[in-house]
Amino acid sequence: MTTLALAIALFLLANLVVALVAAARGPTSADRMLMALLFGTTGTGILALLAAAGAGAAAVDVALVLALLAAIGGIAFAKRAWRARHHVSD
Amino acid sequence: MSAIDWLSALLLVVGAAFFFAGTLGLLRFPDVYSRLHALAKADNLGLGCVLLGLALRADSLAVAMKLLLIWPLVLTASAGVGFAIARRAQTLGIRPWRQGDAP
Amino acid sequence: MTSGLLFALVGVALFALGVAGVVLIAQLPRRILAFNLMGSGAFLVLVGLAQRGDLPDPVPHAMVLTGIVVAVAATALALALVRRLHALTGRLQLPEDDGD
Amino acid sequence: MTLGLAFDLLLACALLWSAWRTLSTPRLDRAIILFIAFGLLMTIAWIRLSAPDIALAEAAIGAGLTGALLLDAYGALRQRKRRRKAS
């Protein structure tokens, strides 16, 4: 069962890398920010899976903190950084 | 392996599939609003299934409860962020994609 | 532990990247990012090499924990200075970097 | 155990790639978002190094606080540049 958790964590990490490559060359800055939010959620899942795969229960606490604080970046982006319309060529 | 183990493994796989679908939607959907929709799938269902599957096989009740506590937290946070980004997009005048538009 | 050694090597590469960025990038906010990457590389080297025995050495852990907090304070100060520079001169580069 | 090694290798590649893109991209907003992703990958790396205390600090500071600080500074710089251009 530990192997299954680690395998799914690996799959989610591969997912994350694909989204990272897409975020680096994404069309608009809002899409890149959505990618960053997806990183937060996927990272929470990976940390919870790693806790089951032998990293200990402390990893669950880290996942909890990450779930709380990943949203702050999104709010800061929507309220402060997203000023004007970003065109494709922007 | 008991039935609980099988159920937990099934939930983990389903959660991973939802994460994959969310990533795919984020890559392929045409505008900000529909991409938010895809992101919510990964947030709510994918993470929910993974956390439920892990909580079923947790060592103690405290760890299981902590795992299940993450889920409503993520639901609230993603609802708030989704609302903020969608409203900001509307304020900036980004129009929703309609059928027939260029993607 | 092999993963400790692996991440120590990654830390060396990150430190090199960060030093190159601090030296080569003229735009100040991006230079702050390079500075942060440099710090992360140093932290990875410290903790990765502390994983030798059965129990990891707690002293590098405490140092890295302090270092992360100091790094975020330094980043906040540097960003405040950059904003002030931009408000006063309208530029995002230091004066001696303008020539090239 | 070989699955763990594969995980570590993929994580190391992702760390190095995101750091390289953070420095090489000329646009500041792109660099900031890549840096936030880098902080998140660092959190996972600390867990792999069995240092949950550092992972906790990195998750709170690296992914949350520094990202918000950088995005706020970016928004302020951008707004001032536009106002300067308009006047």
PDB file of N, CA and C in Angstrom, chain B:
ATOM      1  N   MET B   1      -5.707  -8.385   1.483  1.00  0.00           N
ATOM      2  CA  MET B   1      -6.223  -7.017   1.540  1.00  0.00           C
ATOM      3  C   MET B   1      -7.713  -7.035   1.837  1.00  0.00           C
ATOM      4  N   SER B   2      -8.103  -6.177   2.755  1.00  0.00           N
ATOM      5  CA  SER B   2      -9.518  -6.142   3.122  1.00  0.00           C
ATOM      6  C   SER B   2     -10.269  -5.186   2.201  1.00  0.00           C
ATOM      7  N   ALA B   3     -11.573  -5.116   2.429  1.00  0.00           N
ATOM      8  CA  ALA B   3     -12.408  -4.262   1.571  1.00  0.00           C
ATOM      9  C   ALA B   3     -12.047  -2.794   1.736  1.00  0.00           C
ATOM     10  N   ILE B   4     -11.683  -2.407   2.968  1.00  0.00           N
ATOM     11  CA  ILE B   4     -11.310  -1.006   3.218  1.00  0.00           C
ATOM     12  C   ILE B   4     -10.095  -0.629   2.377  1.00  0.00           C
ATOM     13  N   ASP B   5      -9.113  -1.553   2.303  1.00  0.00           N
ATOM     14  CA  ASP B   5      -7.917  -1.276   1.527  1.00  0.00           C
ATOM     15  C   ASP B   5      -8.235  -1.086   0.053  1.00  0.00           C
ATOM     16  N   TRP B   6      -9.103  -1.971  -0.457  1.00  0.00           N
ATOM     17  CA  TRP B   6      -9.484  -1.837  -1.868  1.00  0.00           C
ATOM     18  C   TRP B   6     -10.195  -0.513  -2.115  1.00  0.00           C
ATOM     19  N   LEU B   7     -11.102  -0.149  -1.192  1.00  0.00           N
ATOM     20  CA  LEU B   7     -11.847   1.103  -1.366  1.00  0.00           C
ATOM     21  C   LEU B   7     -10.885   2.293  -1.351  1.00  0.00           C
ATOM     22  N   SER B   8      -9.922   2.222  -0.420  1.00  0.00           N
ATOM     23  CA  SER B   8      -8.968   3.319  -0.318  1.00  0.00           C
ATOM     24  C   SER B   8      -8.124   3.445  -1.592  1.00  0.00           C
ATOM     25  N   ALA B   9      -7.670   2.287  -2.113  1.00  0.00           N
ATOM     26  CA  ALA B   9      -6.873   2.319  -3.345  1.00  0.00           C
ATOM     27  C   ALA B   9      -7.692   2.875  -4.500  1.00  0.00           C
ATOM     28  N   LEU B  10      -8.978   2.455  -4.566  1.00  0.00           N
ATOM     29  CA  LEU B  10      -9.850   2.950  -5.639  1.00  0.00           C
ATOM     30  C   LEU B  10     -10.009   4.461  -5.540  1.00  0.00           C
ATOM     31  N   LEU B  11     -10.207   4.966  -4.312  1.00  0.00           N
ATOM     32  CA  LEU B  11     -10.396   6.411  -4.147  1.00  0.00           C
ATOM     33  C   LEU B  11      -9.126   7.171  -4.546  1.00  0.00           C
ATOM     34  N   LEU B  12      -7.968   6.615  -4.203  1.00  0.00           N
ATOM     35  CA  LEU B  12      -6.711   7.278  -4.579  1.00  0.00           C
ATOM     36  C   LEU B  12      -6.583   7.381  -6.101  1.00  0.00           C
ATOM     37  N   VAL B  13      -6.904   6.273  -6.784  1.00  0.00           N
ATOM     38  CA  VAL B  13      -6.774   6.285  -8.243  1.00  0.00           C
ATOM     39  C   VAL B  13      -7.765   7.256  -8.862  1.00  0.00           C
ATOM     40  N   VAL B  14      -9.008   7.273  -8.328  1.00  0.00           N
ATOM     41  CA  VAL B  14     -10.011   8.205  -8.869  1.00  0.00           C
ATOM     42  C   VAL B  14      -9.560   9.653  -8.655  1.00  0.00           C
ATOM     43  N   GLY B  15      -8.988   9.922  -7.471  1.00  0.00           N
ATOM     44  CA  GLY B  15      -8.514  11.280  -7.210  1.00  0.00           C
ATOM     45  C   GLY B  15      -7.416  11.688  -8.178  1.00  0.00           C
ATOM     46  N   ALA B  16      -6.479  10.762  -8.435  1.00  0.00           N
ATOM     47  CA  ALA B  16      -5.407  11.069  -9.383  1.00  0.00           C
ATOM     48  C   ALA B  16      -5.980  11.338 -10.764  1.00  0.00           C
ATOM     49  N   ALA B  17      -7.025  10.571 -11.147  1.00  0.00           N
ATOM     50  CA  ALA B  17      -7.643  10.793 -12.457  1.00  0.00           C
ATOM     51  C   ALA B  17      -8.268  12.179 -12.523  1.00  0.00           C
ATOM     52  N   PHE B  18      -8.891  12.633 -11.412  1.00  0.00           N
ATOM     53  CA  PHE B  18      -9.485  13.980 -11.428  1.00  0.00           C
ATOM     54  C   PHE B  18      -8.412  15.050 -11.523  1.00  0.00           C
ATOM     55  N   PHE B  19      -7.282  14.833 -10.837  1.00  0.00           N
ATOM     56  CA  PHE B  19      -6.175  15.791 -10.968  1.00  0.00           C
ATOM     57  C   PHE B  19      -5.713  15.878 -12.418  1.00  0.00           C
ATOM     58  N   PHE B  20      -5.602  14.724 -13.056  1.00  0.00           N
ATOM     59  CA  PHE B  20      -5.171  14.702 -14.446  1.00  0.00           C
ATOM     60  C   PHE B  20      -6.157  15.466 -15.324  1.00  0.00           C
ATOM     61  N   ALA B  21      -7.473  15.232 -15.076  1.00  0.00           N
ATOM     62  CA  ALA B  21      -8.492  15.922 -15.864  1.00  0.00           C
ATOM     63  C   ALA B  21      -8.406  17.424 -15.644  1.00  0.00           C
ATOM     64  N   GLY B  22      -8.167  17.847 -14.390  1.00  0.00           N
ATOM     65  CA  GLY B  22      -8.069  19.269 -14.117  1.00  0.00           C
ATOM     66  C   GLY B  22      -6.892  19.900 -14.844  1.00  0.00           C
ATOM     67  N   THR B  23      -5.735  19.232 -14.830  1.00  0.00           N
ATOM     68  CA  THR B  23      -4.569  19.757 -15.533  1.00  0.00           C
ATOM     69  C   THR B  23      -4.828  19.856 -17.026  1.00  0.00           C
ATOM     70  N   LEU B  24      -5.449  18.807 -17.562  1.00  0.00           N
ATOM     71  CA  LEU B  24      -5.759  18.789 -18.989  1.00  0.00           C
ATOM     72  C   LEU B  24      -6.705  19.932 -19.351  1.00  0.00           C
ATOM     73  N   GLY B  25      -7.727  20.153 -18.504  1.00  0.00           N
ATOM     74  CA  GLY B  25      -8.666  21.234 -18.772  1.00  0.00           C
ATOM     75  C   GLY B  25      -7.992  22.588 -18.701  1.00  0.00           C
ATOM     76  N   LEU B  26      -7.087  22.746 -17.744  1.00  0.00           N
ATOM     77  CA  LEU B  26      -6.370  24.008 -17.609  1.00  0.00           C
ATOM     78  C   LEU B  26      -5.506  24.272 -18.837  1.00  0.00           C
ATOM     79  N   LEU B  27      -5.035  23.202 -19.467  1.00  0.00           N
ATOM     80  CA  LEU B  27      -4.206  23.393 -20.656  1.00  0.00           C
ATOM     81  C   LEU B  27      -5.037  23.654 -21.899  1.00  0.00           C
ATOM     82  N   ARG B  28      -6.249  23.095 -21.979  1.00  0.00           N
ATOM     83  CA  ARG B  28      -6.951  23.082 -23.254  1.00  0.00           C
ATOM     84  C   ARG B  28      -8.135  24.046 -23.337  1.00  0.00           C
ATOM     85  N   PHE B  29      -8.674  24.520 -22.197  1.00  0.00           N
ATOM     86  CA  PHE B  29      -9.898  25.305 -22.274  1.00  0.00           C
ATOM     87  C   PHE B  29      -9.615  26.711 -22.803  1.00  0.00           C
ATOM     88  N   PRO B  30     -10.622  27.351 -23.439  1.00  0.00           N
ATOM     89  CA  PRO B  30     -10.321  28.578 -24.188  1.00  0.00           C
ATOM     90  C   PRO B  30     -10.187  29.854 -23.366  1.00  0.00           C
ATOM     91  N   ASP B  31     -10.919  30.072 -22.271  1.00  0.00           N
ATOM     92  CA  ASP B  31     -10.803  31.368 -21.603  1.00  0.00           C
ATOM     93  C   ASP B  31     -10.681  31.190 -20.090  1.00  0.00           C
ATOM     94  N   VAL B  32     -10.520  32.332 -19.400  1.00  0.00           N
ATOM     95  CA  VAL B  32     -10.218  32.294 -17.969  1.00  0.00           C
ATOM     96  C   VAL B  32     -11.329  31.621 -17.181  1.00  0.00           C
ATOM     97  N   TYR B  33     -12.588  31.898 -17.536  1.00  0.00           N
ATOM     98  CA  TYR B  33     -13.710  31.389 -16.737  1.00  0.00           C
ATOM     99  C   TYR B  33     -13.798  29.867 -16.808  1.00  0.00           C
ATOM    100  N   SER B  34     -13.670  29.315 -18.008  1.00  0.00           N
ATOM    101  CA  SER B  34     -13.770  27.854 -18.105  1.00  0.00           C
ATOM    102  C   SER B  34     -12.534  27.191 -17.503  1.00  0.00           C
ATOM    103  N   ARG B  35     -11.389  27.899 -17.541  1.00  0.00           N
ATOM    104  CA  ARG B  35     -10.214  27.326 -16.885  1.00  0.00           C
ATOM    105  C   ARG B  35     -10.390  27.295 -15.372  1.00  0.00           C
ATOM    106  N   LEU B  36     -11.080  28.310 -14.832  1.00  0.00           N
ATOM    107  CA  LEU B  36     -11.400  28.283 -13.399  1.00  0.00           C
ATOM    108  C   LEU B  36     -12.256  27.066 -13.064  1.00  0.00           C
ATOM    109  N   HIS B  37     -13.196  26.764 -13.963  1.00  0.00           N
ATOM    110  CA  HIS B  37     -14.057  25.597 -13.773  1.00  0.00           C
ATOM    111  C   HIS B  37     -13.226  24.315 -13.704  1.00  0.00           C
ATOM    112  N   ALA B  38     -12.248  24.177 -14.628  1.00  0.00           N
ATOM    113  CA  ALA B  38     -11.405  22.980 -14.618  1.00  0.00           C
ATOM    114  C   ALA B  38     -10.578  22.911 -13.339  1.00  0.00           C
ATOM    115  N   LEU B  39     -10.078  24.067 -12.895  1.00  0.00           N
ATOM    116  CA  LEU B  39      -9.286  24.101 -11.672  1.00  0.00           C
ATOM    117  C   LEU B  39     -10.103  23.648 -10.465  1.00  0.00           C
ATOM    118  N   ALA B  40     -11.386  24.050 -10.431  1.00  0.00           N
ATOM    119  CA  ALA B  40     -12.239  23.661  -9.311  1.00  0.00           C
ATOM    120  C   ALA B  40     -12.443  22.152  -9.273  1.00  0.00           C
ATOM    121  N   LYS B  41     -12.468  21.510 -10.465  1.00  0.00           N
ATOM    122  CA  LYS B  41     -12.594  20.045 -10.457  1.00  0.00           C
ATOM    123  C   LYS B  41     -11.406  19.413  -9.735  1.00  0.00           C
ATOM    124  N   ALA B  42     -10.195  19.853 -10.092  1.00  0.00           N
ATOM    125  CA  ALA B  42      -9.009  19.266  -9.456  1.00  0.00           C
ATOM    126  C   ALA B  42      -9.003  19.563  -7.964  1.00  0.00           C
ATOM    127  N   ASP B  43      -9.351  20.795  -7.594  1.00  0.00           N
ATOM    128  CA  ASP B  43      -9.363  21.178  -6.188  1.00  0.00           C
ATOM    129  C   ASP B  43     -10.318  20.325  -5.386  1.00  0.00           C
ATOM    130  N   ASN B  44     -11.580  20.300  -5.817  1.00  0.00           N
ATOM    131  CA  ASN B  44     -12.618  19.783  -4.946  1.00  0.00           C
ATOM    132  C   ASN B  44     -12.691  18.267  -4.998  1.00  0.00           C
ATOM    133  N   LEU B  45     -12.836  17.721  -6.209  1.00  0.00           N
ATOM    134  CA  LEU B  45     -13.026  16.277  -6.299  1.00  0.00           C
ATOM    135  C   LEU B  45     -11.721  15.517  -6.196  1.00  0.00           C
ATOM    136  N   GLY B  46     -10.687  15.986  -6.919  1.00  0.00           N
ATOM    137  CA  GLY B  46      -9.430  15.241  -6.900  1.00  0.00           C
ATOM    138  C   GLY B  46      -8.835  15.174  -5.520  1.00  0.00           C
ATOM    139  N   LEU B  47      -8.658  16.352  -4.915  1.00  0.00           N
ATOM    140  CA  LEU B  47      -8.059  16.366  -3.576  1.00  0.00           C
ATOM    141  C   LEU B  47      -8.982  15.683  -2.560  1.00  0.00           C
ATOM    142  N   GLY B  48     -10.297  15.862  -2.731  1.00  0.00           N
ATOM    143  CA  GLY B  48     -11.239  15.221  -1.811  1.00  0.00           C
ATOM    144  C   GLY B  48     -11.119  13.712  -1.843  1.00  0.00           C
ATOM    145  N   CYS B  49     -11.068  13.136  -3.058  1.00  0.00           N
ATOM    146  CA  CYS B  49     -10.957  11.673  -3.152  1.00  0.00           C
ATOM    147  C   CYS B  49      -9.649  11.185  -2.573  1.00  0.00           C
ATOM    148  N   VAL B  50      -8.541  11.903  -2.877  1.00  0.00           N
ATOM    149  CA  VAL B  50      -7.235  11.471  -2.357  1.00  0.00           C
ATOM    150  C   VAL B  50      -7.236  11.516  -0.830  1.00  0.00           C
ATOM    151  N   LEU B  51      -7.768  12.608  -0.268  1.00  0.00           N
ATOM    152  CA  LEU B  51      -7.739  12.732   1.189  1.00  0.00           C
ATOM    153  C   LEU B  51      -8.635  11.694   1.854  1.00  0.00           C
ATOM    154  N   LEU B  52      -9.802  11.429   1.243  1.00  0.00           N
ATOM    155  CA  LEU B  52     -10.702  10.414   1.816  1.00  0.00           C
ATOM    156  C   LEU B  52     -10.043   9.041   1.775  1.00  0.00           C
ATOM    157  N   GLY B  53      -9.388   8.741   0.626  1.00  0.00           N
ATOM    158  CA  GLY B  53      -8.709   7.455   0.510  1.00  0.00           C
ATOM    159  C   GLY B  53      -7.595   7.304   1.521  1.00  0.00           C
ATOM    160  N   LEU B  54      -6.871   8.391   1.797  1.00  0.00           N
ATOM    161  CA  LEU B  54      -5.796   8.311   2.786  1.00  0.00           C
ATOM    162  C   LEU B  54      -6.343   8.212   4.192  1.00  0.00           C
ATOM    163  N   ALA B  55      -7.460   8.914   4.457  1.00  0.00           N
ATOM    164  CA  ALA B  55      -8.029   8.890   5.806  1.00  0.00           C
ATOM    165  C   ALA B  55      -8.561   7.509   6.147  1.00  0.00           C
ATOM    166  N   LEU B  56      -9.001   6.749   5.119  1.00  0.00           N
ATOM    167  CA  LEU B  56      -9.535   5.405   5.386  1.00  0.00           C
ATOM    168  C   LEU B  56      -8.470   4.480   5.937  1.00  0.00           C
ATOM    169  N   ARG B  57      -7.202   4.724   5.573  1.00  0.00           N
ATOM    170  CA  ARG B  57      -6.151   3.820   6.030  1.00  0.00           C
ATOM    171  C   ARG B  57      -5.174   4.500   6.973  1.00  0.00           C
ATOM    172  N   ALA B  58      -5.594   5.593   7.607  1.00  0.00           N
ATOM    173  CA  ALA B  58      -4.704   6.285   8.540  1.00  0.00           C
ATOM    174  C   ALA B  58      -4.495   5.441   9.790  1.00  0.00           C
ATOM    175  N   ASP B  59      -3.379   5.722  10.473  1.00  0.00           N
ATOM    176  CA  ASP B  59      -3.035   4.919  11.651  1.00  0.00           C
ATOM    177  C   ASP B  59      -3.988   5.197  12.806  1.00  0.00           C
ATOM    178  N   SER B  60      -4.244   6.469  13.062  1.00  0.00           N
ATOM    179  CA  SER B  60      -5.068   6.815  14.218  1.00  0.00           C
ATOM    180  C   SER B  60      -6.209   7.719  13.779  1.00  0.00           C
ATOM    181  N   LEU B  61      -7.166   7.885  14.673  1.00  0.00           N
ATOM    182  CA  LEU B  61      -8.326   8.716  14.356  1.00  0.00           C
ATOM    183  C   LEU B  61      -7.915  10.176  14.220  1.00  0.00           C
ATOM    184  N   ALA B  62      -6.906  10.594  15.013  1.00  0.00           N
ATOM    185  CA  ALA B  62      -6.491  11.999  14.959  1.00  0.00           C
ATOM    186  C   ALA B  62      -5.936  12.348  13.591  1.00  0.00           C
ATOM    187  N   VAL B  63      -5.100  11.441  13.046  1.00  0.00           N
ATOM    188  CA  VAL B  63      -4.526  11.711  11.726  1.00  0.00           C
ATOM    189  C   VAL B  63      -5.619  11.727  10.667  1.00  0.00           C
ATOM    190  N   ALA B  64      -6.573  10.806  10.776  1.00  0.00           N
ATOM    191  CA  ALA B  64      -7.665  10.763   9.801  1.00  0.00           C
ATOM    192  C   ALA B  64      -8.478  12.047   9.846  1.00  0.00           C
ATOM    193  N   MET B  65      -8.758  12.532  11.062  1.00  0.00           N
ATOM    194  CA  MET B  65      -9.540  13.768  11.186  1.00  0.00           C
ATOM    195  C   MET B  65      -8.764  14.956  10.617  1.00  0.00           C
ATOM    196  N   LYS B  66      -7.435  14.958  10.846  1.00  0.00           N
ATOM    197  CA  LYS B  66      -6.637  16.053  10.315  1.00  0.00           C
ATOM    198  C   LYS B  66      -6.651  16.050   8.791  1.00  0.00           C
ATOM    199  N   LEU B  67      -6.559  14.838   8.216  1.00  0.00           N
ATOM    200  CA  LEU B  67      -6.622  14.732   6.755  1.00  0.00           C
ATOM    201  C   LEU B  67      -7.953  15.234   6.237  1.00  0.00           C
ATOM    202  N   LEU B  68      -9.033  14.867   6.928  1.00  0.00           N
ATOM    203  CA  LEU B  68     -10.358  15.290   6.457  1.00  0.00           C
ATOM    204  C   LEU B  68     -10.593  16.774   6.716  1.00  0.00           C
ATOM    205  N   LEU B  69      -9.820  17.362   7.643  1.00  0.00           N
ATOM    206  CA  LEU B  69      -9.973  18.799   7.909  1.00  0.00           C
ATOM    207  C   LEU B  69      -9.431  19.635   6.760  1.00  0.00           C
ATOM    208  N   ILE B  70      -8.435  19.081   6.036  1.00  0.00           N
ATOM    209  CA  ILE B  70      -7.843  19.850   4.932  1.00  0.00           C
ATOM    210  C   ILE B  70      -8.889  20.130   3.857  1.00  0.00           C
ATOM    211  N   TRP B  71      -9.808  19.188   3.680  1.00  0.00           N
ATOM    212  CA  TRP B  71     -10.726  19.285   2.553  1.00  0.00           C
ATOM    213  C   TRP B  71     -11.643  20.520   2.628  1.00  0.00           C
ATOM    214  N   PRO B  72     -12.437  20.722   3.717  1.00  0.00           N
ATOM    215  CA  PRO B  72     -13.250  21.942   3.759  1.00  0.00           C
ATOM    216  C   PRO B  72     -12.424  23.216   3.673  1.00  0.00           C
ATOM    217  N   LEU B  73     -11.185  23.150   4.211  1.00  0.00           N
ATOM    218  CA  LEU B  73     -10.299  24.314   4.124  1.00  0.00           C
ATOM    219  C   LEU B  73     -10.000  24.658   2.669  1.00  0.00           C
ATOM    220  N   VAL B  74      -9.657  23.629   1.888  1.00  0.00           N
ATOM    221  CA  VAL B  74      -9.343  23.860   0.477  1.00  0.00           C
ATOM    222  C   VAL B  74     -10.587  24.284  -0.274  1.00  0.00           C
ATOM    223  N   LEU B  75     -11.743  23.709   0.078  1.00  0.00           N
ATOM    224  CA  LEU B  75     -12.994  24.108  -0.586  1.00  0.00           C
ATOM    225  C   LEU B  75     -13.248  25.593  -0.381  1.00  0.00           C
ATOM    226  N   THR B  76     -13.144  26.061   0.878  1.00  0.00           N
ATOM    227  CA  THR B  76     -13.384  27.477   1.158  1.00  0.00           C
ATOM    228  C   THR B  76     -12.384  28.351   0.425  1.00  0.00           C
ATOM    229  N   ALA B  77     -11.088  27.966   0.507  1.00  0.00           N
ATOM    230  CA  ALA B  77     -10.058  28.804  -0.104  1.00  0.00           C
ATOM    231  C   ALA B  77     -10.241  28.875  -1.609  1.00  0.00           C
ATOM    232  N   SER B  78     -10.525  27.743  -2.254  1.00  0.00           N
ATOM    233  CA  SER B  78     -10.631  27.768  -3.708  1.00  0.00           C
ATOM    234  C   SER B  78     -11.885  28.512  -4.143  1.00  0.00           C
ATOM    235  N   ALA B  79     -12.962  28.431  -3.338  1.00  0.00           N
ATOM    236  CA  ALA B  79     -14.161  29.207  -3.678  1.00  0.00           C
ATOM    237  C   ALA B  79     -13.846  30.699  -3.610  1.00  0.00           C
ATOM    238  N   GLY B  80     -13.128  31.120  -2.565  1.00  0.00           N
ATOM    239  CA  GLY B  80     -12.791  32.538  -2.437  1.00  0.00           C
ATOM    240  C   GLY B  80     -11.900  33.025  -3.555  1.00  0.00           C
ATOM    241  N   VAL B  81     -10.867  32.249  -3.867  1.00  0.00           N
ATOM    242  CA  VAL B  81      -9.935  32.669  -4.916  1.00  0.00           C
ATOM    243  C   VAL B  81     -10.624  32.677  -6.271  1.00  0.00           C
ATOM    244  N   GLY B  82     -11.444  31.662  -6.535  1.00  0.00           N
ATOM    245  CA  GLY B  82     -12.161  31.618  -7.802  1.00  0.00           C
ATOM    246  C   GLY B  82     -13.065  32.822  -7.970  1.00  0.00           C
ATOM    247  N   PHE B  83     -13.765  33.190  -6.899  1.00  0.00           N
ATOM    248  CA  PHE B  83     -14.633  34.371  -6.954  1.00  0.00           C
ATOM    249  C   PHE B  83     -13.811  35.626  -7.226  1.00  0.00           C
ATOM    250  N   ALA B  84     -12.675  35.782  -6.507  1.00  0.00           N
ATOM    251  CA  ALA B  84     -11.868  36.998  -6.670  1.00  0.00           C
ATOM    252  C   ALA B  84     -11.334  37.111  -8.088  1.00  0.00           C
ATOM    253  N   ILE B  85     -10.836  35.985  -8.638  1.00  0.00           N
ATOM    254  CA  ILE B  85     -10.248  36.058  -9.982  1.00  0.00           C
ATOM    255  C   ILE B  85     -11.329  36.305 -11.031  1.00  0.00           C
ATOM    256  N   ALA B  86     -12.489  35.636 -10.883  1.00  0.00           N
ATOM    257  CA  ALA B  86     -13.546  35.822 -11.881  1.00  0.00           C
ATOM    258  C   ALA B  86     -14.076  37.247 -11.854  1.00  0.00           C
ATOM    259  N   ARG B  87     -14.232  37.818 -10.648  1.00  0.00           N
ATOM    260  CA  ARG B  87     -14.754  39.182 -10.572  1.00  0.00           C
ATOM    261  C   ARG B  87     -13.753  40.175 -11.136  1.00  0.00           C
ATOM    262  N   ARG B  88     -12.475  39.943 -10.850  1.00  0.00           N
ATOM    263  CA  ARG B  88     -11.445  40.834 -11.376  1.00  0.00           C
ATOM    264  C   ARG B  88     -11.411  40.759 -12.910  1.00  0.00           C
ATOM    265  N   ALA B  89     -11.572  39.518 -13.436  1.00  0.00           N
ATOM    266  CA  ALA B  89     -11.578  39.375 -14.896  1.00  0.00           C
ATOM    267  C   ALA B  89     -12.745  40.129 -15.502  1.00  0.00           C
ATOM    268  N   GLN B  90     -13.907  40.095 -14.824  1.00  0.00           N
ATOM    269  CA  GLN B  90     -15.065  40.812 -15.344  1.00  0.00           C
ATOM    270  C   GLN B  90     -14.848  42.313 -15.267  1.00  0.00           C
ATOM    271  N   THR B  91     -14.220  42.789 -14.163  1.00  0.00           N
ATOM    272  CA  THR B  91     -13.935  44.211 -14.027  1.00  0.00           C
ATOM    273  C   THR B  91     -12.995  44.688 -15.127  1.00  0.00           C
ATOM    274  N   LEU B  92     -12.043  43.839 -15.494  1.00  0.00           N
ATOM    275  CA  LEU B  92     -11.084  44.222 -16.532  1.00  0.00           C
ATOM    276  C   LEU B  92     -11.672  44.095 -17.937  1.00  0.00           C
ATOM    277  N   GLY B  93     -12.915  43.582 -18.031  1.00  0.00           N
ATOM    278  CA  GLY B  93     -13.583  43.559 -19.324  1.00  0.00           C
ATOM    279  C   GLY B  93     -13.235  42.364 -20.193  1.00  0.00           C
ATOM    280  N   ILE B  94     -12.857  41.260 -19.574  1.00  0.00           N
ATOM    281  CA  ILE B  94     -12.584  40.058 -20.370  1.00  0.00           C
ATOM    282  C   ILE B  94     -13.912  39.356 -20.629  1.00  0.00           C
ATOM    283  N   ARG B  95     -14.217  39.124 -21.911  1.00  0.00           N
ATOM    284  CA  ARG B  95     -15.508  38.544 -22.249  1.00  0.00           C
ATOM    285  C   ARG B  95     -15.433  37.017 -22.216  1.00  0.00           C
ATOM    286  N   PRO B  96     -16.519  36.368 -21.750  1.00  0.00           N
ATOM    287  CA  PRO B  96     -16.538  34.906 -21.790  1.00  0.00           C
ATOM    288  C   PRO B  96     -16.493  34.400 -23.230  1.00  0.00           C
ATOM    289  N   TRP B  97     -15.882  33.249 -23.386  1.00  0.00           N
ATOM    290  CA  TRP B  97     -15.764  32.635 -24.706  1.00  0.00           C
ATOM    291  C   TRP B  97     -17.114  32.088 -25.147  1.00  0.00           C
ATOM    292  N   ARG B  98     -17.478  32.298 -26.403  1.00  0.00           N
ATOM    293  CA  ARG B  98     -18.714  31.715 -26.930  1.00  0.00           C
ATOM    294  C   ARG B  98     -18.384  30.798 -28.085  1.00  0.00           C
ATOM    295  N   GLN B  99     -19.352  29.928 -28.373  1.00  0.00           N
ATOM    296  CA  GLN B  99     -19.108  28.985 -29.444  1.00  0.00           C
ATOM    297  C   GLN B  99     -18.959  29.739 -30.760  1.00  0.00           C
ATOM    298  N   GLY B 100     -17.906  29.399 -31.510  1.00  0.00           N
ATOM    299  CA  GLY B 100     -17.653  30.093 -32.755  1.00  0.00           C
ATOM    300  C   GLY B 100     -16.520  31.091 -32.661  1.00  0.00           C
ATOM    301  N   ASP B 101     -16.173  31.519 -31.416  1.00  0.00           N
ATOM    302  CA  ASP B 101     -15.022  32.395 -31.258  1.00  0.00           C
ATOM    303  C   ASP B 101     -13.745  31.608 -31.545  1.00  0.00           C
ATOM    304  N   ALA B 102     -12.714  32.350 -31.825  1.00  0.00           N
ATOM    305  CA  ALA B 102     -11.409  31.689 -31.913  1.00  0.00           C
ATOM    306  C   ALA B 102     -10.999  31.253 -30.519  1.00  0.00           C
ATOM    307  N   PRO B 103     -10.479  30.051 -30.366  1.00  0.00           N
ATOM    308  CA  PRO B 103     -10.126  29.573 -29.033  1.00  0.00           C
ATOM    309  C   PRO B 103      -8.927  30.332 -28.450  1.00  0.00           C
TER     310      PRO B 103
END
